[in-house]
C-alpha cells in the first residue's frame, strides 16, 4: 500500500447542472465554501508521497442549505470521482488535487 501525506488544502470543482456552469475553488483544511445552496467543508486531503500529483483523497462534508443534515460525508478520490460521488439533483462536486501551500 502506498504511503500518503497530509496536504494543507485541496482544489475542488463544482458544477451547477442546471446552468452547466463549472467552478474551481481552492480550500484549506477546515474551511467551508458555499456552492449555490451547498456548503462544502474540507476535513482532510491526502496524496501519495511517491507521486504527489498522481492522485488526491479528500474527506468532504456537504450540507444542503442551512440544513444541518449531511447530504454527503466521506472520501472522494480524484482518480475515481464516481466511486464515492455526491448524489445531488442540482450540483456535482469532485476533488481535483491536494494543495500544500
Coordinates of N, CA and C in Angstrom, one line a residue:
X1 N 0.8 -1.2 0.0 CA 0.0 0.0 0.0 C 0.9 1.2 0.0
X2 N 0.5 2.2 -0.8 CA 1.3 3.4 -0.9 C 1.2 4.3 0.3
X3 N 2.3 5.0 0.7 CA 2.2 5.9 1.8 C 1.6 7.2 1.3
X4 N 0.9 7.8 2.2 CA 0.2 9.1 1.9 C 0.7 10.2 2.8
X5 N 0.7 11.4 2.3 CA 1.0 12.6 3.1 C -0.2 13.5 3.2
X6 N -0.3 14.3 4.3 CA -1.4 15.2 4.5 C -1.1 16.5 3.9
X7 N -2.0 17.1 3.1 CA -1.9 18.4 2.5 C -2.6 19.4 3.4
X8 N -2.3 20.7 3.1 CA -2.9 21.8 3.8 C -4.2 22.2 3.2
X9 N -4.5 21.7 2.0 CA -5.8 22.1 1.3 C -6.0 21.3 0.1
X10 N -7.0 21.7 -0.7 CA -7.4 20.9 -1.9 C -8.0 21.9 -2.9
X11 N -7.9 21.5 -4.2 CA -8.6 22.2 -5.3 C -9.8 21.3 -5.7
X12 N -11.0 21.8 -5.6 CA -12.2 21.1 -6.0 C -12.9 21.8 -7.2
X13 N -13.7 21.0 -7.8 CA -14.5 21.6 -8.9 C -16.0 21.3 -8.6
X14 N -16.8 22.3 -8.8 CA -18.3 22.2 -8.6 C -18.9 22.4 -10.0
X15 N -20.1 21.8 -10.1 CA -20.9 22.0 -11.4 C -22.3 22.2 -11.0
X16 N -22.9 23.3 -11.5 CA -24.3 23.6 -11.4 C -24.9 22.9 -12.7
X17 N -25.6 21.8 -12.5 CA -26.1 21.0 -13.6 C -27.2 21.7 -14.3
X18 N -27.9 22.7 -13.7 CA -29.0 23.4 -14.4 C -28.4 24.4 -15.4
X19 N -27.4 25.2 -15.0 CA -26.8 26.2 -15.8 C -25.6 25.7 -16.6
X20 N -25.1 24.5 -16.2 CA -23.9 24.0 -16.9 C -22.6 24.7 -16.6
X21 N -22.7 25.5 -15.5 CA -21.5 26.3 -15.1 C -20.6 25.6 -14.2
X22 N -19.3 25.3 -14.6 CA -18.4 24.7 -13.6 C -17.6 25.8 -12.9
X23 N -17.2 25.5 -11.7 CA -16.4 26.5 -10.9 C -15.3 25.7 -10.2
X24 N -14.1 26.1 -10.3 CA -13.0 25.6 -9.5 C -12.8 26.4 -8.2
X25 N -12.5 25.8 -7.1 CA -12.3 26.5 -5.9 C -11.3 25.8 -5.0
X26 N -10.4 26.7 -4.4 CA -9.4 26.2 -3.5 C -9.8 26.3 -2.1
X27 N -9.5 25.3 -1.3 CA -9.9 25.3 0.1 C -8.8 24.9 1.0
X28 N -8.7 25.4 2.2 CA -7.8 25.0 3.2 C -8.5 23.9 4.1
X29 N -7.8 23.0 4.7 CA -8.4 22.1 5.6 C -9.2 22.8 6.7
X30 N -10.4 22.4 6.9 CA -11.3 23.1 7.9 C -12.2 24.1 7.4
X31 N -11.9 24.6 6.1 CA -12.7 25.7 5.5 C -14.0 25.1 5.0
X32 N -15.0 26.0 4.9 CA -16.3 25.7 4.3 C -16.5 26.7 3.2
X33 N -16.9 26.2 2.0 CA -17.2 27.0 0.9 C -18.6 26.8 0.5
X34 N -19.3 27.9 0.0 CA -20.7 27.8 -0.5 C -20.6 27.7 -2.0
X35 N -21.4 26.7 -2.5 CA -21.5 26.5 -3.9 C -23.1 26.4 -4.1
X36 N -23.6 27.6 -4.6 CA -25.1 27.7 -4.6 C -25.6 27.5 -3.2
X37 N -26.5 26.5 -3.1 CA -27.1 26.2 -1.8 C -26.2 25.3 -1.0
X38 N -25.2 24.6 -1.6 CA -24.4 23.7 -0.8 C -23.4 24.3 0.0
X39 N -23.1 23.7 1.2 CA -22.0 24.1 2.0 C -21.0 23.0 2.0
X40 N -19.8 23.2 1.5 CA -18.8 22.1 1.3 C -17.7 22.4 2.3
X41 N -17.4 21.4 3.2 CA -16.3 21.5 4.2 C -15.3 20.5 3.9
X42 N -14.0 20.9 3.9 CA -12.9 20.0 3.7 C -12.3 19.6 5.0
X43 N -12.4 18.3 5.3 CA -11.8 17.8 6.5 C -10.4 17.4 6.5
X44 N -10.0 16.9 5.3 CA -8.6 16.4 5.1 C -8.4 16.1 3.6
X45 N -7.1 16.3 3.2 CA -6.7 15.9 1.9 C -5.4 15.2 2.0
X46 N -5.3 14.0 1.4 CA -4.1 13.1 1.4 C -3.7 12.8 0.0
X47 N -2.4 12.6 -0.2 CA -1.9 12.3 -1.5 C -0.7 11.3 -1.4
X48 N -0.5 10.6 -2.5 CA 0.6 9.6 -2.4 C 2.0 10.3 -2.3
X49 N 2.8 9.9 -1.3 CA 4.1 10.6 -1.1 C 5.1 10.4 -2.2
X50 N 4.9 9.2 -2.9 CA 5.9 8.9 -4.0 C 5.4 9.6 -5.3
X51 N 4.2 10.1 -5.4 CA 3.7 10.8 -6.6 C 2.6 11.8 -6.2
X52 N 3.1 12.9 -5.6 CA 2.1 13.9 -5.1 C 1.1 14.4 -6.1
X53 N 1.4 14.5 -7.4 CA 0.4 15.0 -8.3 C -0.4 13.8 -8.9
X54 N -0.1 12.6 -8.5 CA -0.8 11.4 -9.1 C -2.2 11.2 -8.7
X55 N -2.6 11.6 -7.5 CA -3.9 11.4 -7.0 C -4.2 12.2 -5.8
X56 N -5.4 12.3 -5.4 CA -5.8 13.0 -4.2 C -7.0 12.3 -3.6
X57 N -7.0 12.3 -2.2 CA -8.1 11.7 -1.5 C -8.6 12.8 -0.5
X58 N -9.8 13.3 -0.7 CA -10.3 14.4 0.2 C -11.5 13.9 1.0
X59 N -11.5 14.2 2.3 CA -12.6 13.9 3.1 C -13.5 15.2 3.1
X60 N -14.7 15.0 2.6 CA -15.6 16.2 2.5 C -16.9 15.9 3.2
X61 N -17.5 17.0 3.7 CA -18.8 17.0 4.3 C -19.6 18.1 3.6
X62 N -20.7 17.7 3.0 CA -21.6 18.6 2.2 C -23.0 18.6 2.8
X63 N -23.4 19.9 3.0 CA -24.8 20.1 3.6 C -25.5 20.9 2.5
X64 N -26.8 20.7 2.5 CA -27.7 21.5 1.5 C -28.4 22.6 2.3
X65 N -28.1 23.8 1.9 CA -28.7 25.0 2.5 C -28.3 25.1 4.0
X66 N -29.2 25.6 4.8 CA -28.9 25.8 6.2 C -29.3 24.5 7.0
X67 N -29.6 23.5 6.3 CA -30.0 22.2 7.0 C -28.7 21.6 7.6
X68 N -28.8 21.2 8.8 CA -27.7 20.5 9.5 C -27.5 19.1 9.1
X69 N -28.5 18.5 8.4 CA -28.4 17.1 7.9 C -27.3 17.1 6.8
X70 N -26.5 16.0 6.9 CA -25.5 15.9 5.9 C -26.0 15.3 4.6
X71 N -25.7 15.9 3.5 CA -26.0 15.4 2.1 C -25.0 14.4 1.7
X72 N -23.7 14.6 2.0 CA -22.6 13.7 1.7 C -21.5 13.9 2.8
X73 N -21.0 12.7 3.2 CA -19.8 12.8 4.1 C -19.0 11.5 3.7
X74 N -17.7 11.8 3.4 CA -16.8 10.7 3.0 C -15.6 11.1 2.2
X75 N -14.9 10.1 1.8 CA -13.7 10.3 1.0 C -14.1 10.4 -0.5
X76 N -13.6 11.4 -1.2 CA -13.7 11.5 -2.6 C -12.3 11.3 -3.2
X77 N -12.2 10.5 -4.3 CA -10.9 10.2 -4.8 C -10.8 10.9 -6.2
X78 N -9.7 11.6 -6.4 CA -9.6 12.4 -7.7 C -9.6 11.5 -8.9
X79 N -8.9 10.4 -8.8 CA -8.8 9.5 -10.0 C -10.0 8.6 -10.2
X80 N -10.9 8.6 -9.3 CA -12.2 7.8 -9.4 C -13.4 8.6 -8.8
X81 N -13.8 9.7 -9.5 CA -14.8 10.5 -8.9 C -16.2 9.8 -8.7
X82 N -16.4 8.8 -9.6 CA -17.7 8.2 -9.5 C -17.8 7.1 -8.4
X83 N -16.6 6.8 -7.8 CA -16.5 5.7 -6.8 C -17.3 6.1 -5.6
X84 N -17.2 7.3 -5.1 CA -18.0 7.8 -3.9 C -18.4 9.2 -4.3
X85 N -19.5 9.3 -5.0 CA -19.9 10.6 -5.5 C -21.0 11.3 -4.7
X86 N -21.1 12.6 -4.8 CA -22.2 13.4 -4.2 C -23.4 13.1 -5.1
X87 N -24.5 12.7 -4.4 CA -25.8 12.4 -5.1 C -26.7 13.6 -4.8
X88 N -26.7 14.6 -5.7 CA -27.5 15.8 -5.5 C -28.2 16.1 -6.9
X89 N -29.4 16.6 -6.8 CA -30.2 16.8 -8.0 C -29.6 18.0 -8.9
X90 N -29.0 18.9 -8.2 CA -28.5 20.1 -9.0 C -27.0 20.3 -9.1
X91 N -26.3 19.8 -8.1 CA -24.9 20.1 -8.1 C -24.0 18.8 -8.1
X92 N -22.9 18.9 -8.7 CA -21.8 17.9 -8.6 C -20.6 18.6 -8.0
X93 N -19.9 17.9 -7.2 CA -18.6 18.3 -6.6 C -17.6 17.2 -6.6
X94 N -16.4 17.5 -7.0 CA -15.4 16.5 -7.0 C -14.0 17.1 -6.8
X95 N -13.1 16.3 -6.2 CA -11.8 16.7 -5.9 C -10.9 16.6 -7.1
X96 N -10.0 17.7 -7.3 CA -9.1 17.7 -8.4 C -7.7 17.3 -8.0
X97 N -7.2 17.9 -6.9 CA -5.9 17.6 -6.3 C -5.7 18.2 -4.9
X98 N -4.7 17.8 -4.2 CA -4.4 18.4 -3.0 C -3.5 19.6 -3.2
X99 N -3.4 20.5 -2.3 CA -2.5 21.6 -2.3 C -1.7 21.7 -1.0
X100 N -0.5 22.2 -1.1 CA 0.4 22.2 0.0 C 0.9 23.6 0.4
X101 N 0.3 24.6 -0.3 CA 0.8 26.0 0.1 C -0.2 26.7 0.9

